[in-house]
């Protein structure tokens, strides 16, 4: 960092990995190099391992820290506490939705090659926040669907010996960090952040005052620091870094972006609408103040609905073009996400996946009832699991919208588990290897529910040639079948980025080019002229 020169160290075949610094190197996870003839982009990833790399050495000299030769499918990810006393491992299983947790005291010679199992079940999500002396602070939904924080002595790791530090609350505890001698707990209240400060023994201090309704994240720092930092963002509030002093409960702007956006010129409201089964679903709606609601406003409906992911308010410079041209942005928090804890997640996974599509369809219909838009001026969008959402919605309700944007979507639900890390999604979706799950998947698999001679929306499918998470074959097959089955004049196009992957790390130029194509496609097919 002092010289800002790139080090010669280079690591290959690192995937589903963090970087946990310790001593003169770091822990990371990866796979063996593909064997001759194996497809490195589409082949199934098996036998995840944890290594320690010392800076200045070759990867071939890296120390193997953990492997399980009896378990081909699952992730193994290492972490280290801030004081480098404890090394911990998160282990997942392809048939479950949580993780086991192992820990080793690096200061105890007796534990040099011994792991203590802190969480024995794959059923729950369990992770280490930090430590206070010889005890671990652990974040878990073990018998607490909205999560809690407990203190665990690795010498007595049995759940009966766990001490509750922050109990489960009505709101979901979305995240927890240990910094500056405090615990900072980020809760979700109707999909927006609410941050509370506690002492390390769990005594409540106060709430952090945030600039507006939105998303706060980070709160990073060392336990011994006096200050820490967090980021705040919302739909029309560019991501801003704040410096926070827990002693005074004061936040000051540390770094604000130079983006010419005036939040006061926009309006964001949150509504709650009824889905098909009557469940109330929250949705954020944003547009420029003064926009007249004609029932024909161009509207971009974006969602995800899966994997316990919470879709909270966030700024996107690309979306500002849409809003500047009189567009409406609508983001519903569908079941399958994590906005209301594990019960909300389970209501949209495996046999309940149809709830997610019903929630999305109901959001579109509600926008029409509120006179925001109509079918000719509505675009639906989503990426990855959200690409599946768009694909399933447009095949079930081709009359719902004018434009569809399924991005890097899981379109073949009968074979997804056969490629790269697709096996990891089995707890969320189920697999075609099971007879009952096959029947459920077949009912909504976008590739298999297209019907010849149907007038589908104008569709721009996006993928990338090096996507090794959701392999591009999903999009290729869906595009080909949709082109064959499409009736009417609505176009079906596929856009393939070259030398790009699932989306993360995409260059600014590639992002600009992609968004230019997306908005051009939307405005053109809706018959809307740019200002």
XYZ file of C-alpha atoms in Angstrom:
531
model
C 0.000 0.000 0.000
C 2.886 2.374 0.707
C 4.389 2.108 -2.785
C 1.086 1.325 -4.594
C 2.944 -1.202 -6.702
C 1.336 -4.451 -7.806
C 2.893 -7.460 -6.095
C 4.032 -10.405 -8.242
C 1.809 -12.864 -6.324
C -0.795 -14.474 -8.590
C -3.385 -17.057 -7.522
C -5.430 -19.145 -9.949
C -8.671 -21.126 -9.644
C -9.850 -19.063 -6.676
C -13.653 -19.153 -6.496
C -16.319 -18.532 -3.833
C -13.664 -17.104 -1.573
C -12.901 -14.266 0.732
C -9.457 -12.997 1.720
C -8.691 -13.192 5.440
C -5.379 -11.595 6.346
C -3.216 -13.117 9.065
C 0.492 -12.755 9.734
C 2.399 -12.232 6.485
C -0.292 -13.665 4.246
C -3.940 -14.611 3.990
C -6.408 -17.482 3.873
C -8.429 -18.127 0.721
C -10.531 -20.840 -0.946
C -10.357 -22.447 -4.365
C -10.510 -25.525 -6.547
C -7.916 -27.717 -8.202
C -6.997 -26.707 -11.735
C -9.268 -28.395 -14.307
C -7.925 -31.593 -15.746
C -7.026 -31.762 -19.421
C -10.198 -31.768 -21.482
C -12.442 -30.425 -18.696
C -14.562 -27.323 -19.358
C -13.208 -24.703 -16.961
C -16.245 -22.430 -17.422
C -19.100 -24.942 -17.329
C -17.792 -28.056 -15.545
C -19.156 -28.910 -12.110
C -17.000 -27.435 -9.319
C -16.124 -30.054 -6.689
C -13.891 -30.382 -3.605
C -13.525 -26.795 -2.413
C -10.372 -26.291 -0.312
C -8.896 -23.682 2.019
C -5.272 -22.542 1.702
C -2.894 -20.105 3.353
C -0.758 -17.972 1.031
C 2.332 -16.163 2.281
C 3.119 -13.010 0.332
C 6.143 -13.257 -1.902
C 5.842 -17.000 -2.483
C 4.492 -19.094 -5.345
C 0.994 -20.546 -5.183
C 2.516 -24.026 -5.321
C 3.988 -23.342 -1.866
C 0.612 -22.499 -0.313
C -0.348 -24.493 2.768
C -3.469 -26.639 2.567
C -5.514 -25.733 5.640
C -8.714 -27.711 5.108
C -10.225 -30.208 2.710
C -12.845 -32.942 2.920
C -12.196 -35.774 0.479
C -15.510 -37.402 1.422
C -17.635 -34.392 0.443
C -17.441 -33.238 -3.173
C -20.138 -30.560 -3.004
C -20.040 -27.681 -0.562
C -18.078 -24.513 0.147
C -15.302 -24.089 2.721
C -14.514 -20.478 3.619
C -12.038 -19.264 6.254
C -12.013 -16.182 8.436
C -9.827 -14.734 11.181
C -10.802 -12.615 14.172
C -9.491 -9.069 14.333
C -6.814 -9.945 16.889
C -5.783 -13.006 14.806
C -6.434 -15.288 17.750
C -9.156 -17.439 16.188
C -9.280 -19.052 12.765
C -12.762 -20.207 11.807
C -14.260 -22.173 8.928
C -17.733 -22.010 7.413
C -18.748 -25.302 5.766
C -21.832 -25.626 3.561
C -23.675 -28.627 2.166
C -25.407 -28.977 -1.202
C -28.570 -30.314 0.439
C -29.005 -27.688 3.147
C -29.346 -23.929 3.392
C -27.071 -23.145 6.339
C -23.528 -23.900 7.447
C -21.446 -25.698 10.017
C -18.896 -23.611 11.907
C -15.467 -24.815 13.044
C -12.934 -22.826 15.046
C -9.294 -23.122 16.093
C -7.434 -21.071 18.710
C -4.189 -20.104 16.967
C -2.593 -19.129 20.293
C -3.082 -22.600 21.765
C -0.365 -25.076 20.675
C -2.700 -27.933 21.615
C -5.089 -26.831 18.852
C -2.446 -26.593 16.128
C -4.217 -29.247 14.067
C -7.534 -29.474 15.902
C -10.892 -27.969 14.995
C -13.642 -27.328 17.519
C -17.155 -27.631 16.074
C -19.200 -24.641 17.218
C -22.233 -25.211 14.992
C -22.936 -28.861 14.230
C -25.968 -28.374 11.966
C -26.190 -27.317 8.317
C -29.725 -26.097 9.002
C -28.818 -22.640 10.313
C -26.714 -19.670 9.163
C -23.923 -19.101 11.674
C -20.954 -16.743 11.397
C -18.291 -15.234 13.646
C -18.546 -11.489 14.277
C -15.468 -11.198 16.479
C -14.323 -12.121 19.935
C -14.065 -10.765 23.446
C -11.047 -12.409 25.007
C -11.393 -16.152 24.697
C -15.075 -16.095 23.710
C -16.538 -15.750 20.244
C -19.315 -13.366 19.243
C -21.521 -15.290 16.823
C -24.387 -14.182 14.554
C -26.934 -16.939 13.961
C -30.534 -17.818 13.172
C -30.282 -21.034 15.193
C -33.807 -21.190 16.692
C -34.082 -17.449 15.951
C -35.440 -16.897 12.391
C -34.747 -13.141 12.601
C -31.196 -13.762 13.911
C -29.524 -13.076 17.228
C -25.996 -12.626 18.611
C -24.578 -15.117 21.097
C -21.319 -15.523 22.977
C -19.630 -18.921 22.746
C -16.689 -20.291 24.685
C -14.894 -22.679 22.264
C -13.946 -24.824 25.255
C -17.673 -25.370 25.875
C -19.272 -25.034 22.424
C -22.522 -26.876 23.175
C -25.636 -24.737 22.447
C -26.730 -25.128 26.076
C -23.650 -23.082 27.055
C -24.280 -20.247 24.588
C -24.987 -16.843 26.149
C -27.390 -14.503 24.357
C -25.878 -11.045 23.821
C -28.478 -9.509 21.485
C -31.764 -11.440 21.448
C -33.941 -12.000 18.401
C -36.192 -9.016 17.649
C -39.341 -8.385 15.637
C -37.254 -6.922 12.818
C -34.672 -9.015 11.031
C -31.103 -8.485 12.240
C -29.526 -8.058 8.804
C -25.951 -7.640 9.965
C -23.718 -7.105 12.970
C -20.196 -5.745 13.340
C -17.749 -5.321 16.205
C -15.761 -2.098 16.073
C -14.586 0.748 18.286
C -15.502 -1.168 21.433
C -19.144 -1.518 20.403
C -21.534 -3.801 18.555
C -23.410 -2.188 15.668
C -26.581 -4.016 14.705
C -28.298 -3.280 11.399
C -31.969 -4.241 11.378
C -34.438 -4.152 8.516
C -37.673 -2.271 9.087
C -39.863 -2.797 6.027
C -36.716 -3.231 3.877
C -34.916 -0.101 5.149
C -31.997 0.079 7.577
C -32.360 0.736 11.290
C -29.022 0.747 13.139
C -28.655 0.225 16.879
C -25.496 0.481 18.991
C -24.828 -1.946 21.845
C -21.983 -2.475 24.256
C -19.996 -5.677 23.783
C -22.007 -7.304 26.562
C -25.291 -6.476 24.808
C -26.444 -3.343 26.644
C -28.412 -1.051 24.310
C -26.925 2.438 23.890
C -28.769 4.291 21.136
C -29.915 4.359 17.505
C -27.683 5.783 14.776
C -29.423 8.719 13.106
C -29.409 8.120 9.341
C -29.876 10.832 6.672
C -33.104 9.359 5.280
C -34.951 6.110 4.623
C -32.397 3.926 2.878
C -29.591 1.425 3.320
C -26.682 1.681 5.757
C -23.825 -0.805 5.551
C -20.228 -1.264 6.598
C -19.623 0.001 10.130
C -16.132 -1.370 9.735
C -13.145 -0.836 11.959
C -10.989 -2.502 14.563
C -12.107 -3.136 18.088
C -9.520 -0.659 19.387
C -10.431 2.158 16.973
C -12.164 5.293 18.249
C -14.089 5.888 15.031
C -15.560 3.706 12.328
C -17.050 4.165 8.878
C -20.271 3.271 7.118
C -21.942 3.871 3.773
C -25.442 5.203 3.248
C -27.468 5.133 0.052
C -31.017 5.353 -1.221
C -32.740 5.461 -4.606
C -31.885 9.124 -5.209
C -29.147 9.498 -2.576
C -25.707 8.652 -4.036
C -23.627 6.340 -1.855
C -21.879 8.500 0.751
C -19.236 7.415 3.280
C -19.725 8.619 6.857
C -17.345 8.707 9.789
C -19.056 7.666 13.005
C -18.041 8.203 16.631
C -19.779 5.672 18.927
C -18.839 7.697 22.010
C -20.910 10.705 20.890
C -23.301 8.975 18.448
C -22.330 11.534 15.794
C -21.923 10.964 12.047
C -20.017 13.284 9.722
C -19.565 13.061 5.964
C -16.184 11.537 5.177
C -16.495 11.243 1.395
C -19.402 12.201 -0.844
C -19.495 11.505 -4.584
C -19.571 14.339 -7.091
C -22.846 13.331 -8.703
C -25.214 16.039 -9.900
C -28.313 14.640 -8.236
C -30.733 16.620 -6.095
C -32.668 14.161 -3.892
C -35.271 16.824 -3.074
C -36.421 16.748 -6.710
C -37.597 13.131 -6.414
C -40.299 11.326 -4.526
C -40.063 7.814 -3.082
C -43.086 6.175 -1.517
C -43.585 2.722 -0.059
C -46.836 0.880 -0.657
C -48.123 -2.502 0.486
C -50.181 -4.522 -1.970
C -51.943 -7.870 -1.787
C -50.465 -10.834 -3.654
C -52.563 -13.661 -5.090
C -52.973 -15.370 -1.704
C -53.595 -12.109 0.160
C -50.075 -11.704 1.593
C -49.082 -8.044 1.853
C -45.933 -7.249 -0.148
C -43.970 -3.978 0.258
C -42.883 -2.004 -2.801
C -40.836 1.179 -3.247
C -41.943 3.537 -6.033
C -39.692 6.408 -7.142
C -40.226 9.146 -9.721
C -39.464 12.791 -10.241
C -41.695 15.240 -8.424
C -44.245 16.835 -10.708
C -44.581 13.797 -12.957
C -48.238 13.500 -13.924
C -49.589 10.001 -13.495
C -51.406 9.293 -16.744
C -51.657 5.530 -16.568
C -49.114 5.410 -19.391
C -45.917 6.388 -17.581
C -42.896 4.303 -18.634
C -42.308 2.050 -15.620
C -39.352 -0.194 -14.796
C -40.316 -2.983 -12.388
C -37.244 -4.693 -10.911
C -37.093 -7.527 -8.363
C -35.147 -10.560 -7.167
C -37.100 -12.754 -4.746
C -34.749 -15.479 -3.608
C -31.813 -16.820 -1.590
C -32.678 -14.773 1.491
C -31.383 -11.653 -0.313
C -32.847 -8.364 0.902
C -33.489 -5.809 -1.843
C -33.031 -2.507 -0.014
C -32.908 1.090 -1.345
C -29.761 1.836 -3.330
C -28.501 4.450 -5.771
C -27.841 3.689 -9.430
C -26.539 6.404 -11.746
C -27.817 4.379 -14.698
C -31.394 4.502 -13.429
C -31.297 8.292 -13.154
C -31.645 8.540 -16.953
C -34.935 6.662 -16.652
C -36.183 8.940 -13.878
C -35.011 12.101 -15.665
C -37.144 11.134 -18.653
C -40.343 10.812 -16.667
C -39.907 7.143 -15.869
C -41.141 5.369 -12.756
C -38.916 2.943 -10.821
C -40.725 0.246 -8.825
C -38.950 -2.285 -6.595
C -41.074 -4.811 -4.674
C -39.690 -6.972 -1.858
C -40.951 -10.375 -2.931
C -41.134 -13.499 -0.829
C -37.999 -15.598 -1.110
C -35.950 -12.586 -0.048
C -34.657 -11.875 3.430
C -36.512 -8.674 4.261
C -38.622 -10.287 6.992
C -36.404 -13.132 8.116
C -36.276 -16.829 7.373
C -40.059 -17.299 7.273
C -40.247 -14.787 4.391
C -37.434 -16.628 2.639
C -39.030 -20.051 3.010
C -42.341 -18.723 1.695
C -40.631 -18.291 -1.687
C -38.324 -21.294 -1.975
C -38.565 -24.896 -3.233
C -42.274 -25.907 -3.388
C -43.333 -22.303 -2.668
C -41.425 -20.720 -5.567
C -44.641 -19.875 -7.421
C -45.407 -17.371 -4.641
C -42.504 -15.255 -5.911
C -43.896 -15.068 -9.435
C -47.384 -14.340 -8.099
C -45.951 -11.503 -5.968
C -44.242 -10.001 -9.028
C -47.336 -10.252 -11.211
C -49.419 -8.659 -8.447
C -46.914 -5.779 -8.246
C -47.365 -5.079 -11.954
C -51.146 -5.174 -11.694
C -51.088 -2.884 -8.652
C -49.037 -0.285 -10.532
C -51.724 -0.285 -13.194
C -54.493 0.114 -10.602
C -52.651 3.101 -9.089
C -52.573 4.692 -12.562
C -48.801 4.633 -12.908
C -48.688 2.612 -16.101
C -50.315 0.077 -18.408
C -49.150 -3.072 -20.181
C -47.779 -1.072 -23.130
C -45.505 1.038 -20.917
C -44.260 -1.523 -18.412
C -40.838 -3.201 -18.396
C -39.986 -6.066 -16.035
C -36.370 -6.770 -15.104
C -34.173 -8.926 -12.905
C -30.796 -10.639 -12.898
C -29.565 -14.135 -12.004
C -32.349 -15.548 -9.802
C -34.156 -12.375 -10.874
C -33.593 -13.427 -14.495
C -35.478 -16.626 -13.691
C -38.184 -14.426 -12.155
C -38.562 -12.426 -15.372
C -38.457 -15.538 -17.559
C -41.123 -17.327 -15.516
C -43.326 -14.230 -15.316
C -43.276 -13.499 -19.040
C -44.084 -17.111 -19.922
C -46.942 -17.273 -17.410
C -48.304 -13.816 -18.235
C -47.073 -12.739 -21.691
C -49.715 -9.989 -21.707
C -48.424 -8.389 -18.502
C -45.851 -6.018 -19.963
C -44.390 -4.556 -23.126
C -40.695 -5.192 -22.422
C -38.781 -7.900 -20.544
C -35.138 -7.867 -19.436
C -34.044 -11.299 -18.141
C -30.352 -10.898 -17.246
C -27.951 -13.823 -16.677
C -30.995 -15.872 -15.715
C -31.431 -19.485 -14.626
C -33.694 -20.534 -17.505
C -33.330 -24.327 -17.620
C -34.545 -25.449 -14.219
C -34.199 -29.132 -15.085
C -30.421 -29.135 -15.648
C -29.037 -26.117 -13.764
C -27.409 -28.328 -11.096
C -25.114 -29.958 -13.649
C -22.973 -26.845 -14.255
C -20.284 -25.125 -12.122
C -21.805 -24.308 -8.709
C -25.429 -24.856 -9.716
C -25.627 -27.719 -7.211
C -25.473 -25.076 -4.473
C -28.927 -23.798 -5.432
C -30.666 -27.126 -4.793
C -31.987 -26.149 -1.326
C -33.539 -23.025 -2.891
C -35.095 -24.589 -5.986
C -35.115 -28.356 -5.575
C -33.704 -30.490 -8.410
C -35.053 -32.606 -11.239
C -33.314 -35.623 -9.669
C -36.266 -35.795 -7.259
C -39.589 -36.834 -8.849
C -41.801 -34.429 -6.883
C -39.368 -31.547 -7.298
C -39.102 -32.293 -11.029
C -42.848 -31.766 -11.379
C -42.667 -28.463 -9.513
C -39.682 -27.180 -11.511
C -41.239 -28.173 -14.824
C -44.258 -25.976 -14.090
C -42.227 -22.752 -14.038
C -38.938 -23.480 -15.852
C -38.835 -20.614 -18.400
C -37.258 -22.735 -21.140
C -39.920 -25.431 -20.810
C -43.002 -23.216 -20.485
C -42.614 -21.250 -23.718
C -45.482 -21.976 -26.112
C -45.358 -21.743 -29.923
C -47.437 -19.007 -31.505
C -47.594 -16.811 -28.397
C -47.128 -13.041 -28.488
C -44.402 -12.473 -25.909
C -43.063 -9.062 -24.801
C -40.179 -7.387 -26.594
C -37.288 -9.163 -24.890
C -33.621 -8.295 -24.495
C -31.777 -11.218 -22.907
C -28.339 -10.391 -21.499
C -25.483 -12.724 -20.598
C -21.699 -13.001 -20.875
C -19.412 -15.545 -22.495
C -17.367 -16.094 -19.304
C -20.221 -16.341 -16.808
C -19.199 -19.334 -14.694
C -21.984 -18.897 -12.153
C -25.088 -19.049 -14.366
C -23.552 -20.437 -17.544
C -24.619 -18.582 -20.725
C -26.175 -21.769 -22.114
C -29.266 -20.880 -20.059
C -29.708 -17.636 -21.969
C -28.674 -19.130 -25.319
C -31.318 -21.857 -25.168
C -34.019 -19.529 -23.896
C -33.299 -16.970 -26.630
C -33.378 -19.604 -29.369
C -36.650 -21.125 -28.145
C -38.255 -17.712 -27.625
C -37.312 -16.624 -31.143
C -38.848 -19.814 -32.518
C -42.078 -19.479 -30.516
C -42.575 -15.706 -30.716
C -45.663 -14.518 -32.584
C -46.260 -10.924 -33.622
C -43.750 -8.150 -34.168
C -42.075 -7.825 -30.772
C -38.327 -8.428 -31.121
C -36.332 -11.069 -29.273
C -32.659 -10.163 -28.922
C -29.762 -11.558 -26.946
C -26.838 -9.384 -25.877
C -23.595 -11.219 -25.032
C -20.731 -9.446 -23.289
C -17.290 -10.712 -24.290
C -14.600 -11.385 -21.678
C -17.092 -10.702 -18.887
C -18.818 -12.823 -16.273
C -21.885 -12.788 -14.052
C -21.736 -9.023 -13.571
C -19.355 -8.235 -10.717
C -16.174 -6.490 -11.824
C -17.578 -5.370 -15.152
C -15.708 -2.334 -16.472
C -17.347 1.093 -16.483
C -17.360 1.104 -20.284
C -19.121 -2.257 -20.472
C -21.695 -1.050 -17.946
C -22.349 2.159 -19.882
C -22.699 0.267 -23.149
C -25.099 -2.239 -21.599
C -27.315 0.368 -19.955
C -27.412 2.416 -23.156
C -28.745 -0.657 -24.959
C -31.249 -1.439 -22.193
C -32.766 2.032 -22.044
C -32.775 2.391 -25.833
C -34.605 -0.926 -26.135
C -37.149 0.072 -23.482
C -37.900 3.559 -24.802
C -38.077 2.410 -28.428
C -40.468 -0.459 -27.793
C -42.669 1.691 -25.554
C -42.738 4.441 -28.169
C -41.310 6.998 -25.732
C -39.082 9.826 -26.961
C -36.014 10.764 -24.919
C -35.836 14.324 -23.608
